[in-house]
């Protein structure tokens, strides 16, 4: 062997990483608007367009943070990138009655202490307030009351802007990357702040958290189906919004909607949307489901004994959702329109063990999910749910062995029929 020293392989260094990665001395993937490391640890990234030109660097230097070793951020990492307008200090403290004049908006800060919307954000807000597709069937609730609530609880405002940006991505393909950047930025910060607040859930803050969790779930759907995404799991992991959807359940069951619909959101129960302006929604035809779900019960019964309790509970919940949506063959519903409070509720009631079965791609769990996709297809009058039912069925087809694929024939047929046979109906909205 030669004694000549081995030449070191040259490597390209970049000094373009974000400030957080530089301080932690870890490699930054330089993804924008938020790098991978900042996304992983839910900390603010200075790649965000809203941070450009901000006074964050002044805050960092003035606080003279202690030198850190490389590795995972500590729990107090936000102290290193301290900016009250970005980290939601007032919002996080609201559960204990803390108030403050400098809200958590990441929205651009002016020379005064009051945060201001950028022109891009004003465009998003205008679109949210004026496009009837963003009313979710109730303009008074979602385009009047909810924005008023969001002006006080800015994590909800971030999610309003994210929903608007995701919708504009569909309407303006020439600006899709522009709106994607805005959507991802506002979605990320809204989710982070809501997640921080949920452990402090109380009667006092349940209204904005309920609204924000609902908007966050809409954003999760609005991102659109991606390969490997089976609604509640994606590439072997739970989807991020599932915990927030469970938070909605926690509010409904432990606190009660009567406490949600108070203040700006009052009265309870919420009034029905009024006329005269009408919008197109969709009615679907009756699906004779009883016989097919009875056959599904035989598959559930054949599952390992240790899984019976979870499978039976999930199956019974699915049967109830079919009954409430379609009625029965003897007494079918006269007007069949999918109801989120029935169908989405099936998702947030899922046992975590059953979600694990889906993650493990157990055939009975995947087939139950395919049957649920029929119900989900009745909700595709919501723009952010379009295409999800068919995507789920196709994804499950790819995951199942050939001996189980005959179970998917009926769900596929019903989803296809639902898409073909939809009849537009008028549903009233107040304008």
Tab-separated table of C-alpha atoms in Angstrom:
chain	number	residue	atom	x	y	z
A	1	UNK	CA	0.000	0.000	0.000
A	2	UNK	CA	1.189	3.515	-0.703
A	3	UNK	CA	2.050	5.807	2.184
A	4	UNK	CA	0.727	8.761	0.259
A	5	UNK	CA	-2.021	10.496	2.206
A	6	UNK	CA	-5.468	10.010	0.743
A	7	UNK	CA	-6.821	13.091	-0.912
A	8	UNK	CA	-9.928	14.403	0.794
A	9	UNK	CA	-12.972	14.425	-1.398
A	10	UNK	CA	-13.908	18.009	-2.127
A	11	UNK	CA	-17.383	19.062	-1.102
A	12	UNK	CA	-19.402	22.107	-1.804
A	13	UNK	CA	-20.229	24.300	1.159
A	14	UNK	CA	-23.139	26.680	1.234
A	15	UNK	CA	-23.562	29.676	3.481
A	16	UNK	CA	-27.158	30.180	2.393
A	17	UNK	CA	-28.763	28.127	5.176
A	18	UNK	CA	-31.268	29.604	7.591
A	19	UNK	CA	-30.172	31.274	10.832
A	20	UNK	CA	-31.512	28.471	13.045
A	21	UNK	CA	-29.488	25.783	11.245
A	22	UNK	CA	-26.358	27.937	11.346
A	23	UNK	CA	-26.683	28.449	15.096
A	24	UNK	CA	-27.258	24.732	15.636
A	25	UNK	CA	-24.374	23.879	13.270
A	26	UNK	CA	-26.432	21.457	11.251
A	27	UNK	CA	-26.869	21.203	7.497
A	28	UNK	CA	-29.804	23.194	6.163
A	29	UNK	CA	-31.668	21.770	3.171
A	30	UNK	CA	-32.526	25.372	2.189
A	31	UNK	CA	-36.120	24.458	1.296
A	32	UNK	CA	-38.421	27.460	1.106
A	33	UNK	CA	-40.582	28.947	2.539
A	34	UNK	CA	-39.568	26.881	5.600
A	35	UNK	CA	-36.531	24.595	5.694
A	36	UNK	CA	-36.868	20.949	6.652
A	37	UNK	CA	-35.223	21.282	10.070
A	38	UNK	CA	-37.445	24.189	11.124
A	39	UNK	CA	-40.510	22.299	9.882
A	40	UNK	CA	-39.484	19.211	11.856
A	41	UNK	CA	-39.050	21.103	15.109
A	42	UNK	CA	-41.908	23.604	14.584
A	43	UNK	CA	-39.759	26.701	14.935
A	44	UNK	CA	-39.845	29.871	12.865
A	45	UNK	CA	-37.583	29.879	9.819
A	46	UNK	CA	-36.112	33.084	8.436
A	47	UNK	CA	-36.672	31.767	4.903
A	48	UNK	CA	-40.308	32.729	5.461
A	49	UNK	CA	-41.048	35.738	3.252
A	50	UNK	CA	-42.617	37.456	6.234
A	51	UNK	CA	-39.342	37.389	8.127
A	52	UNK	CA	-37.325	39.007	5.383
A	53	UNK	CA	-36.359	42.469	6.421
A	54	UNK	CA	-37.820	42.048	9.902
A	55	UNK	CA	-36.075	43.080	13.077
A	56	UNK	CA	-35.431	39.482	14.070
A	57	UNK	CA	-31.655	39.783	13.802
A	58	UNK	CA	-31.718	42.725	16.167
A	59	UNK	CA	-33.716	40.713	18.660
A	60	UNK	CA	-31.255	37.858	18.451
A	61	UNK	CA	-28.210	39.994	19.017
A	62	UNK	CA	-29.753	42.005	21.816
A	63	UNK	CA	-30.738	38.915	23.740
A	64	UNK	CA	-27.179	37.503	23.533
A	65	UNK	CA	-28.259	33.832	23.583
A	66	UNK	CA	-26.089	31.228	25.258
A	67	UNK	CA	-23.900	29.254	22.868
A	68	UNK	CA	-25.548	25.943	22.000
A	69	UNK	CA	-24.120	22.641	20.964
A	70	UNK	CA	-25.243	21.052	17.743
A	71	UNK	CA	-28.279	18.778	17.722
A	72	UNK	CA	-31.973	18.892	18.463
A	73	UNK	CA	-33.350	22.285	19.583
A	74	UNK	CA	-34.098	22.663	23.274
A	75	UNK	CA	-37.605	23.382	24.482
A	76	UNK	CA	-36.702	27.054	24.849
A	77	UNK	CA	-35.355	27.361	21.310
A	78	UNK	CA	-37.868	30.097	20.572
A	79	UNK	CA	-35.874	32.326	22.936
A	80	UNK	CA	-33.078	32.325	20.366
A	81	UNK	CA	-35.340	33.634	17.616
A	82	UNK	CA	-37.425	35.802	19.886
A	83	UNK	CA	-40.096	37.877	18.192
A	84	UNK	CA	-43.471	38.260	19.925
A	85	UNK	CA	-45.161	38.921	16.610
A	86	UNK	CA	-44.045	35.519	15.345
A	87	UNK	CA	-44.186	33.239	18.347
A	88	UNK	CA	-47.668	33.890	19.642
A	89	UNK	CA	-46.675	34.816	23.189
A	90	UNK	CA	-49.963	36.581	23.811
A	91	UNK	CA	-51.942	33.732	22.292
A	92	UNK	CA	-50.204	31.042	24.277
A	93	UNK	CA	-50.763	33.009	27.415
A	94	UNK	CA	-54.432	33.600	26.808
A	95	UNK	CA	-55.471	30.480	28.656
A	96	UNK	CA	-54.250	32.035	31.876
A	97	UNK	CA	-55.890	35.343	31.169
A	98	UNK	CA	-52.794	37.075	29.827
A	99	UNK	CA	-53.436	39.918	27.441
A	100	UNK	CA	-51.158	42.026	25.317
A	101	UNK	CA	-51.174	44.720	22.725
A	102	UNK	CA	-48.709	43.035	20.356
A	103	UNK	CA	-50.508	40.054	18.805
A	104	UNK	CA	-48.838	37.044	17.270
A	105	UNK	CA	-49.304	37.967	13.644
A	106	UNK	CA	-46.381	37.038	11.531
A	107	UNK	CA	-47.912	39.577	9.196
A	108	UNK	CA	-45.520	42.364	8.364
A	109	UNK	CA	-44.634	44.697	11.230
A	110	UNK	CA	-44.768	48.411	10.605
A	111	UNK	CA	-42.664	51.006	12.341
A	112	UNK	CA	-45.357	51.193	15.029
A	113	UNK	CA	-46.214	48.389	17.422
A	114	UNK	CA	-49.321	47.440	15.414
A	115	UNK	CA	-48.858	44.559	12.952
A	116	UNK	CA	-50.083	45.176	9.422
A	117	UNK	CA	-51.169	42.964	6.563
A	118	UNK	CA	-49.022	42.893	3.452
A	119	UNK	CA	-50.605	43.458	0.055
A	120	UNK	CA	-50.448	39.692	-0.580
A	121	UNK	CA	-52.255	39.023	2.679
A	122	UNK	CA	-54.876	41.670	1.944
A	123	UNK	CA	-55.536	39.895	-1.348
A	124	UNK	CA	-55.982	36.598	0.501
A	125	UNK	CA	-58.304	38.143	3.068
A	126	UNK	CA	-60.406	39.856	0.389
A	127	UNK	CA	-60.763	36.570	-1.475
A	128	UNK	CA	-61.790	34.733	1.689
A	129	UNK	CA	-64.431	37.331	2.537
A	130	UNK	CA	-65.970	37.514	-0.933
A	131	UNK	CA	-65.780	34.107	-2.631
A	132	UNK	CA	-68.979	32.086	-1.971
A	133	UNK	CA	-67.063	28.808	-2.228
A	134	UNK	CA	-65.274	29.680	1.014
A	135	UNK	CA	-68.483	30.141	3.010
A	136	UNK	CA	-68.802	26.384	3.692
A	137	UNK	CA	-72.551	26.796	3.222
A	138	UNK	CA	-72.909	29.539	5.849
A	139	UNK	CA	-71.689	33.012	4.914
A	140	UNK	CA	-72.720	34.608	8.199
A	141	UNK	CA	-70.691	32.095	10.192
A	142	UNK	CA	-67.546	31.666	8.093
A	143	UNK	CA	-67.220	34.980	6.263
A	144	UNK	CA	-68.532	37.381	8.905
A	145	UNK	CA	-68.304	35.972	12.436
A	146	UNK	CA	-65.171	33.847	12.067
A	147	UNK	CA	-63.053	36.679	10.583
A	148	UNK	CA	-64.144	38.949	13.442
A	149	UNK	CA	-63.000	36.285	15.894
A	150	UNK	CA	-59.739	35.864	13.982
A	151	UNK	CA	-58.844	39.535	14.339
A	152	UNK	CA	-58.432	38.841	18.052
A	153	UNK	CA	-56.979	35.315	17.795
A	154	UNK	CA	-54.397	35.560	15.051
A	155	UNK	CA	-53.644	31.863	14.730
A	156	UNK	CA	-57.166	31.615	13.265
A	157	UNK	CA	-56.359	34.492	10.913
A	158	UNK	CA	-53.253	32.677	9.671
A	159	UNK	CA	-55.427	29.665	8.856
A	160	UNK	CA	-58.055	31.819	7.130
A	161	UNK	CA	-55.299	33.200	4.900
A	162	UNK	CA	-53.978	29.677	4.286
A	163	UNK	CA	-57.421	28.406	3.219
A	164	UNK	CA	-57.778	31.367	0.866
A	165	UNK	CA	-54.332	30.775	-0.649
A	166	UNK	CA	-55.012	27.072	-1.204
A	167	UNK	CA	-58.258	27.985	-2.978
A	168	UNK	CA	-56.555	30.583	-5.170
A	169	UNK	CA	-54.026	27.945	-6.229
A	170	UNK	CA	-56.913	26.232	-8.028
A	171	UNK	CA	-58.282	29.404	-9.567
A	172	UNK	CA	-55.062	31.009	-10.808
A	173	UNK	CA	-52.684	28.369	-12.204
A	174	UNK	CA	-50.279	31.057	-13.453
A	175	UNK	CA	-49.646	32.108	-9.829
A	176	UNK	CA	-49.807	28.688	-8.226
A	177	UNK	CA	-46.290	28.783	-6.750
A	178	UNK	CA	-46.883	32.242	-5.318
A	179	UNK	CA	-50.041	31.109	-3.553
A	180	UNK	CA	-48.482	27.801	-2.518
A	181	UNK	CA	-45.722	29.702	-0.714
A	182	UNK	CA	-48.255	31.880	1.095
A	183	UNK	CA	-50.474	28.902	1.924
A	184	UNK	CA	-47.628	26.824	3.343
A	185	UNK	CA	-46.289	29.702	5.420
A	186	UNK	CA	-49.603	30.652	7.032
A	187	UNK	CA	-50.640	27.022	7.443
A	188	UNK	CA	-47.390	26.139	9.206
A	189	UNK	CA	-47.550	29.015	11.677
A	190	UNK	CA	-51.275	28.617	12.350
A	191	UNK	CA	-50.892	24.887	13.030
A	192	UNK	CA	-47.929	25.464	15.334
A	193	UNK	CA	-49.712	28.056	17.420
A	194	UNK	CA	-52.945	26.058	17.682
A	195	UNK	CA	-50.989	22.966	18.717
A	196	UNK	CA	-49.279	24.967	21.469
A	197	UNK	CA	-52.633	26.200	22.769
A	198	UNK	CA	-54.646	22.965	22.795
A	199	UNK	CA	-53.112	21.729	26.082
A	200	UNK	CA	-54.577	24.915	27.612
A	201	UNK	CA	-58.067	24.271	26.198
A	202	UNK	CA	-60.760	25.888	28.327
A	203	UNK	CA	-64.235	27.363	28.111
A	204	UNK	CA	-62.597	30.753	27.562
A	205	UNK	CA	-60.625	29.786	24.443
A	206	UNK	CA	-62.673	26.906	23.011
A	207	UNK	CA	-64.367	29.097	20.356
A	208	UNK	CA	-61.230	30.248	18.508
A	209	UNK	CA	-59.594	26.828	18.918
A	210	UNK	CA	-62.660	25.079	17.470
A	211	UNK	CA	-62.649	27.447	14.492
A	212	UNK	CA	-58.888	27.171	13.998
A	213	UNK	CA	-58.884	23.364	14.195
A	214	UNK	CA	-61.692	23.224	11.624
A	215	UNK	CA	-59.795	25.542	9.281
A	216	UNK	CA	-56.584	23.554	9.799
A	217	UNK	CA	-58.341	20.353	8.746
A	218	UNK	CA	-59.711	22.109	5.655
A	219	UNK	CA	-56.125	23.103	4.825
A	220	UNK	CA	-55.018	19.498	5.273
A	221	UNK	CA	-57.543	18.388	2.675
A	222	UNK	CA	-56.906	21.400	0.437
A	223	UNK	CA	-53.254	20.417	0.018
A	224	UNK	CA	-54.729	17.673	-2.141
A	225	UNK	CA	-54.218	13.917	-2.308
A	226	UNK	CA	-50.629	12.798	-2.695
A	227	UNK	CA	-49.212	9.322	-3.406
A	228	UNK	CA	-49.268	7.190	-0.272
A	229	UNK	CA	-51.802	9.431	1.493
A	230	UNK	CA	-54.742	7.355	2.756
A	231	UNK	CA	-56.547	10.223	4.463
A	232	UNK	CA	-55.499	9.493	8.055
A	233	UNK	CA	-51.999	8.190	7.323
A	234	UNK	CA	-49.410	9.240	4.762
A	235	UNK	CA	-46.273	7.264	3.981
A	236	UNK	CA	-46.644	5.278	7.192
A	237	UNK	CA	-47.263	8.264	9.508
A	238	UNK	CA	-50.387	9.922	10.859
A	239	UNK	CA	-51.298	13.095	8.997
A	240	UNK	CA	-50.541	16.244	11.036
A	241	UNK	CA	-54.123	17.528	11.123
A	242	UNK	CA	-55.552	14.333	12.647
A	243	UNK	CA	-54.674	15.409	16.188
A	244	UNK	CA	-56.395	18.745	15.582
A	245	UNK	CA	-59.478	16.927	14.316
A	246	UNK	CA	-59.424	14.930	17.538
A	247	UNK	CA	-59.215	18.282	19.271
A	248	UNK	CA	-62.542	19.203	17.672
A	249	UNK	CA	-63.989	16.045	19.174
A	250	UNK	CA	-62.514	16.959	22.559
A	251	UNK	CA	-64.201	20.362	22.423
A	252	UNK	CA	-67.560	18.926	21.369
A	253	UNK	CA	-67.633	16.095	23.899
A	254	UNK	CA	-65.879	17.647	26.919
A	255	UNK	CA	-66.798	21.321	26.679
A	256	UNK	CA	-69.873	21.407	24.449
A	257	UNK	CA	-70.908	23.407	21.414
A	258	UNK	CA	-73.023	25.660	23.624
A	259	UNK	CA	-69.747	27.124	24.905
A	260	UNK	CA	-68.250	27.344	21.408
A	261	UNK	CA	-71.097	29.390	19.957
A	262	UNK	CA	-70.877	32.297	22.371
A	263	UNK	CA	-69.584	35.834	22.005
A	264	UNK	CA	-68.913	36.639	18.361
A	265	UNK	CA	-70.157	33.193	17.277
A	266	UNK	CA	-73.463	33.399	19.209
A	267	UNK	CA	-76.255	32.341	19.279
A	268	UNK	CA	-76.467	28.631	19.999
A	269	UNK	CA	-77.743	26.668	18.216
A	270	UNK	CA	-76.462	28.549	15.171
A	271	UNK	CA	-79.227	29.932	12.943
A	272	UNK	CA	-79.910	28.244	9.640
A	273	UNK	CA	-78.439	30.039	6.615
A	274	UNK	CA	-80.950	32.473	5.134
A	275	UNK	CA	-82.032	33.287	1.608
A	276	UNK	CA	-82.186	34.926	-0.904
A	277	UNK	CA	-78.893	34.204	-2.689
A	278	UNK	CA	-78.514	30.571	-3.748
A	279	UNK	CA	-75.536	28.463	-4.645
A	280	UNK	CA	-75.090	25.078	-6.293
A	281	UNK	CA	-74.538	22.106	-4.072
A	282	UNK	CA	-74.916	18.421	-4.807
A	283	UNK	CA	-77.432	15.753	-4.083
A	284	UNK	CA	-76.534	12.104	-4.588
A	285	UNK	CA	-78.711	9.110	-5.272
A	286	UNK	CA	-79.580	6.431	-2.760
A	287	UNK	CA	-77.011	3.671	-2.267
A	288	UNK	CA	-78.378	0.241	-1.236
A	289	UNK	CA	-75.734	-0.330	1.375
A	290	UNK	CA	-77.180	-2.795	3.913
A	291	UNK	CA	-76.343	-6.017	2.072
A	292	UNK	CA	-72.791	-4.931	1.278
A	293	UNK	CA	-72.042	-3.857	4.826
A	294	UNK	CA	-73.447	-7.144	6.062
A	295	UNK	CA	-70.873	-8.908	3.877
A	296	UNK	CA	-68.211	-6.596	5.267
A	297	UNK	CA	-69.119	-7.753	8.771
A	298	UNK	CA	-68.043	-11.290	7.837
A	299	UNK	CA	-64.586	-9.979	6.949
A	300	UNK	CA	-64.417	-8.119	10.254
A	301	UNK	CA	-65.447	-11.247	12.144
A	302	UNK	CA	-62.619	-13.201	10.520
A	303	UNK	CA	-59.974	-10.800	11.840
A	304	UNK	CA	-57.686	-12.012	14.669
A	305	UNK	CA	-59.460	-12.225	18.025
A	306	UNK	CA	-57.163	-9.630	19.571
A	307	UNK	CA	-58.442	-7.039	17.077
A	308	UNK	CA	-62.170	-7.833	17.273
A	309	UNK	CA	-63.104	-5.089	19.719
A	310	UNK	CA	-61.491	-2.311	17.687
A	311	UNK	CA	-62.765	-3.614	14.348
A	312	UNK	CA	-66.318	-4.113	15.627
A	313	UNK	CA	-66.426	-0.618	17.116
A	314	UNK	CA	-65.206	0.914	13.844
A	315	UNK	CA	-67.603	-1.173	11.756
A	316	UNK	CA	-70.616	-0.205	13.889
A	317	UNK	CA	-69.680	3.459	13.623
A	318	UNK	CA	-69.418	3.121	9.830
A	319	UNK	CA	-72.822	1.411	9.606
A	320	UNK	CA	-74.379	4.206	11.647
A	321	UNK	CA	-72.875	6.830	9.326
A	322	UNK	CA	-74.318	5.051	6.265
A	323	UNK	CA	-77.720	4.884	7.953
A	324	UNK	CA	-77.703	8.583	8.863
A	325	UNK	CA	-76.586	9.561	5.351
A	326	UNK	CA	-78.773	7.360	3.143
A	327	UNK	CA	-81.515	5.994	5.345
A	328	UNK	CA	-82.491	2.399	4.564
A	329	UNK	CA	-83.901	0.537	1.577
A	330	UNK	CA	-87.291	0.539	3.295
A	331	UNK	CA	-87.092	4.181	4.359
A	332	UNK	CA	-84.537	6.015	2.189
A	333	UNK	CA	-83.774	9.673	2.782
A	334	UNK	CA	-85.793	11.893	0.467
A	335	UNK	CA	-82.848	14.250	-0.045
A	336	UNK	CA	-79.336	12.867	0.272
A	337	UNK	CA	-76.595	15.401	0.859
A	338	UNK	CA	-73.485	14.409	2.758
A	339	UNK	CA	-73.266	16.062	6.178
A	340	UNK	CA	-69.805	16.845	7.624
A	341	UNK	CA	-71.026	16.467	11.198
A	342	UNK	CA	-71.822	12.825	10.377
A	343	UNK	CA	-69.058	11.845	7.965
A	344	UNK	CA	-66.058	13.792	9.270
A	345	UNK	CA	-67.119	12.754	12.771
A	346	UNK	CA	-66.411	9.139	11.772
A	347	UNK	CA	-62.780	10.146	11.185
A	348	UNK	CA	-62.237	11.878	14.514
A	349	UNK	CA	-63.874	9.002	16.384
A	350	UNK	CA	-61.415	6.494	14.933
A	351	UNK	CA	-59.562	4.564	17.580
A	352	UNK	CA	-55.818	5.200	17.414
A	353	UNK	CA	-55.338	1.438	17.296
A	354	UNK	CA	-57.444	1.281	14.114
A	355	UNK	CA	-55.364	4.082	12.583
A	356	UNK	CA	-52.380	1.880	13.391
A	357	UNK	CA	-54.042	-0.978	11.474
A	358	UNK	CA	-54.289	1.309	8.436
A	359	UNK	CA	-50.668	2.335	8.845
A	360	UNK	CA	-49.740	-1.369	8.919
A	361	UNK	CA	-51.946	-1.888	5.824
A	362	UNK	CA	-54.017	-4.626	7.416
A	363	UNK	CA	-56.537	-5.706	4.726
A	364	UNK	CA	-59.728	-5.431	6.865
A	365	UNK	CA	-58.792	-1.893	7.930
A	366	UNK	CA	-58.046	-0.801	4.358
A	367	UNK	CA	-61.326	-2.257	3.102
A	368	UNK	CA	-63.313	-0.494	5.836
A	369	UNK	CA	-61.601	2.741	4.795
A	370	UNK	CA	-62.551	2.088	1.152
A	371	UNK	CA	-66.199	1.708	2.171
A	372	UNK	CA	-65.948	4.962	4.096
A	373	UNK	CA	-64.720	6.653	0.904
A	374	UNK	CA	-68.267	6.241	-0.467
A	375	UNK	CA	-69.510	8.525	2.296
A	376	UNK	CA	-66.643	10.928	1.722
A	377	UNK	CA	-67.653	11.245	-1.935
A	378	UNK	CA	-70.973	12.759	-0.830
A	379	UNK	CA	-69.020	15.703	0.627
A	380	UNK	CA	-67.223	16.641	-2.560
A	381	UNK	CA	-69.390	19.706	-2.939
A	382	UNK	CA	-66.712	21.148	-0.644
A	383	UNK	CA	-63.932	22.251	-2.977
A	384	UNK	CA	-61.162	21.030	-0.667
A	385	UNK	CA	-62.515	17.449	-0.689
A	386	UNK	CA	-62.721	17.047	-4.463
A	387	UNK	CA	-60.947	13.916	-5.674
A	388	UNK	CA	-60.230	12.468	-2.240
A	389	UNK	CA	-62.657	9.536	-2.370
A	390	UNK	CA	-61.348	8.196	-5.664
A	391	UNK	CA	-57.745	8.756	-4.561
A	392	UNK	CA	-58.285	6.712	-1.389
A	393	UNK	CA	-59.780	3.808	-3.316
A	394	UNK	CA	-56.948	3.786	-5.834
A	395	UNK	CA	-54.353	3.943	-3.068
A	396	UNK	CA	-55.966	1.036	-1.245
A	397	UNK	CA	-56.069	-0.962	-4.488
A	398	UNK	CA	-52.303	-0.597	-4.768
A	399	UNK	CA	-51.831	-1.705	-1.147
A	400	UNK	CA	-54.051	-4.797	-1.113
A	401	UNK	CA	-53.100	-8.273	-2.218
A	402	UNK	CA	-54.955	-9.801	-5.160
A	403	UNK	CA	-57.029	-12.059	-2.890
A	404	UNK	CA	-58.736	-9.008	-1.340
A	405	UNK	CA	-59.232	-6.758	-4.344
A	406	UNK	CA	-62.732	-8.051	-5.099
A	407	UNK	CA	-63.838	-6.253	-1.921
A	408	UNK	CA	-63.117	-2.939	-3.634
A	409	UNK	CA	-65.405	-3.431	-6.618
A	410	UNK	CA	-68.510	-2.102	-4.871
A	411	UNK	CA	-66.874	0.988	-3.314
A	412	UNK	CA	-65.315	1.912	-6.656
A	413	UNK	CA	-68.640	1.560	-8.456
A	414	UNK	CA	-70.477	3.685	-5.910
A	415	UNK	CA	-67.883	6.451	-5.941
A	416	UNK	CA	-67.963	6.540	-9.730
A	417	UNK	CA	-71.774	6.595	-9.724
A	418	UNK	CA	-71.780	9.350	-7.133
A	419	UNK	CA	-69.568	11.523	-9.296
A	420	UNK	CA	-71.659	10.842	-12.406
A	421	UNK	CA	-75.123	11.115	-10.908
A	422	UNK	CA	-74.765	14.221	-8.823
A	423	UNK	CA	-77.613	16.556	-9.347
A	424	UNK	CA	-77.058	20.194	-8.615
A	425	UNK	CA	-79.555	21.572	-6.156
A	426	UNK	CA	-80.059	24.980	-4.651
A	427	UNK	CA	-79.015	25.601	-1.097
A	428	UNK	CA	-79.658	28.930	0.513
A	429	UNK	CA	-76.941	31.282	1.668
A	430	UNK	CA	-77.245	34.689	3.216
A	431	UNK	CA	-75.572	37.481	1.291
